Amino acid sequence: MNPRRAAAGAIAVLTALTLVSCGEGSGRGGSNQPGVSLPPSAAPGPAGEAQRTSVNESSQQDIAATLRANGVPDAEHWAQIIADNKPYPKEDRSMAKLRQVLAQNHADPETTDKIVNALRP
């Protein structure tokens, strides 16, 4: 193999790896620390089932990040309440226990809908 071709190939690989690594970790996550990414399920707006964060398996910080991304006011407060009342029934698609916990903590209907839409059992 030609030494020039080998060097050019190595440079191309290193450049590609550098570009890929520069694009990662640029989001802000549950603790609002630079370099902490949002969970992949924290897409803003109405969440489909695949985009929802698991209420039982996610950390309080990930729940807060997901709620924030979905426009829930005071996301950290609600994430703490949600985490403090774990576990939630995995088979309950209507999220009745979560709705009950939110009602007991005086969540308004709009906030309840945003939270339930962002999470899954």
Backbone as CSV, one residue per row, in Angstrom:
resi,resn,N_x,N_y,N_z,CA_x,CA_y,CA_z,C_x,C_y,C_z
1,MET,0.836,-1.178,0.000,0.000,0.000,0.000,0.886,1.247,0.000
2,ASN,0.492,2.234,-0.707,1.204,3.494,-0.828,1.143,4.241,0.514
3,PRO,2.284,4.698,1.047,2.290,5.411,2.325,1.446,6.680,2.298
4,ARG,1.390,7.360,1.180,0.572,8.578,1.090,-0.916,8.249,1.204
5,ARG,-1.325,7.156,0.540,-2.735,6.744,0.607,-3.097,6.319,2.028
6,ALA,-2.192,5.622,2.688,-2.436,5.174,4.059,-2.573,6.381,4.996
7,ALA,-1.696,7.365,4.828,-1.754,8.572,5.658,-3.040,9.347,5.391
8,ALA,-3.411,9.481,4.128,-4.645,10.197,3.776,-5.859,9.482,4.355
9,GLY,-5.848,8.150,4.296,-6.965,7.373,4.865,-7.051,7.548,6.368
10,ALA,-5.911,7.536,7.046,-5.889,7.706,8.492,-6.390,9.095,8.876
11,ILE,-6.006,10.094,8.137,-6.455,11.466,8.410,-7.966,11.567,8.202
12,ALA,-8.461,10.938,7.150,-9.904,10.980,6.886,-10.687,10.325,8.019
13,VAL,-10.194,9.195,8.523,-10.867,8.506,9.619,-10.846,9.359,10.883
14,LEU,-9.697,9.921,11.211,-9.589,10.770,12.396,-10.483,12.005,12.293
15,THR,-10.548,12.594,11.128,-11.414,13.758,10.925,-12.875,13.381,11.128
16,ALA,-13.282,12.258,10.570,-14.668,11.807,10.723,-14.997,11.545,12.183
17,LEU,-14.098,10.889,12.909,-14.332,10.626,14.324,-14.416,11.911,15.130
18,THR,-13.588,12.868,14.809,-13.613,14.153,15.502,-14.933,14.868,15.266
19,LEU,-15.389,14.883,14.041,-16.665,15.548,13.722,-17.836,14.878,14.418
20,VAL,-17.844,13.567,14.470,-18.930,12.848,15.131,-18.934,13.143,16.619
21,SER,-17.773,13.128,17.255,-17.727,13.353,18.691,-18.050,14.790,19.064
22,CYS,-17.824,15.743,18.180,-18.154,17.138,18.474,-19.658,17.360,18.499
23,GLY,-20.414,16.577,17.784,-21.858,16.748,17.717,-22.605,16.130,18.876
24,GLU,-21.961,15.280,19.661,-22.640,14.606,20.759,-22.553,15.426,22.033
25,GLY,-23.578,15.245,22.902,-23.546,15.847,24.230,-23.745,17.339,24.246
26,SER,-24.349,17.905,23.222,-24.513,19.347,23.203,-25.823,19.792,23.811
27,GLY,-26.692,18.846,24.178,-27.984,19.207,24.765,-27.847,19.495,26.244
28,ARG,-28.940,19.933,26.850,-28.977,20.184,28.270,-30.018,19.261,28.861
29,GLY,-29.707,18.687,29.972,-30.583,17.660,30.503,-31.238,18.029,31.813
30,GLY,-31.601,16.993,32.568,-32.376,17.138,33.775,-31.789,18.110,34.773
31,SER,-30.492,18.218,34.863,-29.887,19.103,35.843,-29.450,20.428,35.236
32,ASN,-29.723,20.647,33.968,-29.339,21.865,33.254,-27.840,22.096,33.262
33,GLN,-27.057,21.031,33.322,-25.617,21.153,33.260,-25.173,21.011,31.816
34,PRO,-24.222,21.827,31.391,-23.726,21.686,30.027,-23.207,20.282,29.788
35,GLY,-23.527,19.747,28.614,-23.056,18.430,28.248,-23.946,17.296,28.695
36,VAL,-25.004,17.585,29.483,-25.932,16.547,29.912,-27.100,16.566,28.936
37,SER,-27.232,15.509,28.167,-28.240,15.467,27.114,-29.604,15.098,27.657
38,LEU,-30.642,15.564,26.968,-31.995,15.129,27.271,-32.120,13.660,26.895
39,PRO,-32.961,12.921,27.600,-33.182,11.551,27.161,-33.809,11.569,25.774
40,PRO,-33.576,10.535,24.958,-34.098,10.547,23.597,-35.607,10.651,23.551
41,SER,-36.293,10.317,24.643,-37.739,10.373,24.660,-38.262,11.751,25.017
42,ALA,-37.397,12.716,25.229,-37.831,14.018,25.697,-38.120,14.994,24.570
43,ALA,-38.608,14.518,23.483,-38.936,15.391,22.359,-40.088,16.302,22.736
44,PRO,-39.979,17.597,22.442,-41.066,18.515,22.770,-42.325,18.197,21.972
45,GLY,-43.452,18.616,22.507,-44.723,18.461,21.811,-45.413,17.167,22.178
46,PRO,-46.547,16.895,21.534,-47.291,15.682,21.853,-46.437,14.443,21.612
47,ALA,-46.266,13.669,22.633,-45.395,12.507,22.546,-46.173,11.284,22.084
48,GLY,-45.616,10.574,21.128,-46.160,9.280,20.745,-45.672,8.244,21.735
49,GLU,-46.224,7.046,21.707,-45.850,6.004,22.672,-44.343,5.754,22.672
50,ALA,-43.716,5.752,21.512,-42.282,5.480,21.437,-41.455,6.625,22.013
51,GLN,-42.008,7.816,22.096,-41.261,8.975,22.579,-41.486,9.243,24.057
52,ARG,-42.362,8.529,24.687,-42.650,8.769,26.096,-41.548,8.190,26.978
53,THR,-41.344,8.828,28.115,-40.375,8.368,29.100,-41.082,7.467,30.098
54,SER,-40.439,6.379,30.476,-41.020,5.455,31.448,-41.064,6.099,32.825
55,VAL,-42.247,6.150,33.398,-42.414,6.756,34.708,-41.735,5.915,35.789
56,ASN,-41.670,4.615,35.603,-41.064,3.731,36.604,-39.563,3.564,36.449
57,GLU,-39.079,3.582,35.225,-37.677,3.257,34.967,-36.776,4.480,34.847
58,SER,-37.338,5.665,34.745,-36.535,6.874,34.559,-36.198,7.522,35.896
59,SER,-35.056,8.191,35.921,-34.659,8.925,37.121,-35.509,10.194,37.247
60,GLN,-35.490,10.762,38.419,-36.221,12.007,38.643,-35.712,13.096,37.693
61,GLN,-34.400,13.139,37.456,-33.822,14.143,36.564,-34.296,13.935,35.125
62,ASP,-34.387,12.676,34.678,-34.866,12.408,33.323,-36.339,12.745,33.179
63,ILE,-37.119,12.455,34.210,-38.545,12.815,34.177,-38.679,14.330,34.095
64,ALA,-37.904,15.056,34.895,-37.963,16.520,34.864,-37.585,17.054,33.484
65,ALA,-36.551,16.485,32.881,-36.130,16.929,31.552,-37.227,16.675,30.528
66,THR,-37.876,15.525,30.611,-38.961,15.198,29.687,-40.137,16.140,29.889
67,LEU,-40.479,16.403,31.133,-41.596,17.318,31.406,-41.281,18.716,30.898
68,ARG,-40.053,19.170,31.139,-39.634,20.488,30.656,-39.736,20.556,29.139
69,ALA,-39.271,19.506,28.459,-39.295,19.479,26.994,-40.719,19.469,26.450
70,ASN,-41.662,19.009,27.254,-43.059,18.965,26.832,-43.870,20.133,27.395
71,GLY,-43.195,21.153,27.876,-43.864,22.389,28.274,-44.591,22.349,29.600
72,VAL,-44.211,21.438,30.497,-44.850,21.361,31.802,-44.231,22.420,32.710
73,PRO,-45.061,23.325,33.253,-44.520,24.330,34.167,-44.055,23.676,35.474
74,ASP,-42.988,24.192,36.045,-42.422,23.710,37.306,-42.111,22.211,37.237
75,ALA,-41.414,21.836,36.171,-41.137,20.434,35.874,-40.416,19.717,37.015
76,GLU,-39.492,20.378,37.688,-38.744,19.744,38.770,-39.670,19.379,39.931
77,HIS,-40.611,20.258,40.239,-41.582,20.012,41.310,-42.411,18.765,41.000
78,TRP,-42.943,18.704,39.785,-43.785,17.572,39.397,-42.963,16.289,39.297
79,ALA,-41.734,16.384,38.829,-40.881,15.198,38.744,-40.617,14.624,40.135
80,GLN,-40.419,15.479,41.113,-40.193,15.003,42.475,-41.438,14.293,43.016
81,ILE,-42.606,14.891,42.800,-43.856,14.266,43.251,-44.047,12.914,42.568
82,ILE,-43.812,12.875,41.267,-43.966,11.630,40.512,-42.997,10.564,41.026
83,ALA,-41.738,10.936,41.220,-40.728,9.990,41.698,-41.034,9.510,43.117
84,ASP,-41.540,10.394,43.951,-41.845,10.023,45.337,-42.991,9.028,45.436
85,ASN,-43.801,8.918,44.402,-44.968,8.029,44.428,-44.797,6.775,43.583
86,LYS,-43.563,6.463,43.185,-43.299,5.233,42.449,-43.515,4.050,43.364
87,PRO,-43.817,2.892,42.852,-43.997,2.531,41.450,-45.435,2.768,40.998
88,TYR,-45.601,2.805,39.701,-46.906,2.933,39.065,-47.204,1.614,38.364
89,PRO,-48.476,1.206,38.330,-48.810,-0.077,37.685,-48.404,-0.086,36.213
90,LYS,-47.621,-1.084,35.827,-47.135,-1.168,34.447,-48.246,-1.463,33.448
91,GLU,-49.299,-2.135,33.887,-50.373,-2.504,32.972,-51.440,-1.408,32.845
92,ASP,-51.314,-0.326,33.589,-52.328,0.730,33.598,-52.053,1.762,32.502
93,ARG,-52.607,1.537,31.315,-52.404,2.441,30.180,-53.087,3.794,30.393
94,SER,-54.107,3.859,31.245,-54.795,5.127,31.484,-54.050,5.998,32.492
95,MET,-53.036,5.404,33.113,-52.208,6.112,34.094,-53.058,6.649,35.260
96,ALA,-54.001,5.832,35.733,-54.934,6.243,36.782,-54.216,6.654,38.067
97,LYS,-53.212,5.870,38.493,-52.501,6.232,39.727,-51.775,7.556,39.554
98,LEU,-51.121,7.754,38.413,-50.428,9.020,38.165,-51.418,10.176,38.181
99,ARG,-52.555,9.996,37.539,-53.595,11.048,37.544,-54.073,11.333,38.965
100,GLN,-54.221,10.276,39.768,-54.656,10.450,41.153,-53.608,11.232,41.954
101,VAL,-52.339,10.881,41.775,-51.255,11.588,42.472,-51.238,13.060,42.068
102,LEU,-51.395,13.329,40.778,-51.403,14.718,40.305,-52.594,15.488,40.867
103,ALA,-53.765,14.852,40.921,-54.964,15.504,41.467,-54.773,15.812,42.953
104,GLN,-54.188,14.870,43.690,-53.944,15.086,45.116,-52.982,16.241,45.361
105,ASN,-52.153,16.518,44.370,-51.186,17.605,44.494,-51.615,18.849,43.721
106,HIS,-52.896,18.915,43.403,-53.544,20.102,42.826,-53.023,20.507,41.452
107,ALA,-52.714,19.522,40.616,-52.321,19.834,39.234,-53.572,20.247,38.459
108,ASP,-53.456,21.306,37.689,-54.595,21.711,36.861,-54.724,20.737,35.686
109,PRO,-55.896,20.713,35.028,-56.115,19.746,33.938,-55.103,19.843,32.800
110,GLU,-54.691,21.042,32.432,-53.715,21.197,31.344,-52.365,20.595,31.735
111,THR,-51.923,20.852,32.949,-50.658,20.295,33.425,-50.746,18.774,33.504
112,THR,-51.857,18.270,34.012,-52.060,16.818,34.087,-51.961,16.185,32.717
113,ASP,-52.634,16.778,31.729,-52.592,16.233,30.378,-51.175,16.230,29.804
114,LYS,-50.431,17.309,30.031,-49.050,17.380,29.512,-48.165,16.318,30.169
115,ILE,-48.337,16.136,31.463,-47.520,15.146,32.182,-47.852,13.744,31.723
116,VAL,-49.136,13.416,31.676,-49.550,12.071,31.264,-49.130,11.789,29.821
117,ASN,-49.190,12.808,28.961,-48.789,12.629,27.577,-47.291,12.359,27.442
118,ALA,-46.501,12.877,28.360,-45.043,12.753,28.267,-44.514,11.444,28.864
119,LEU,-45.344,10.742,29.648,-44.870,9.568,30.363,-45.642,8.311,29.948
120,ARG,-45.032,7.173,30.199,-45.696,5.886,29.978,-45.436,5.014,31.200
121,PRO,-46.293,4.010,31.406,-46.102,3.151,32.585,-44.757,2.429,32.570
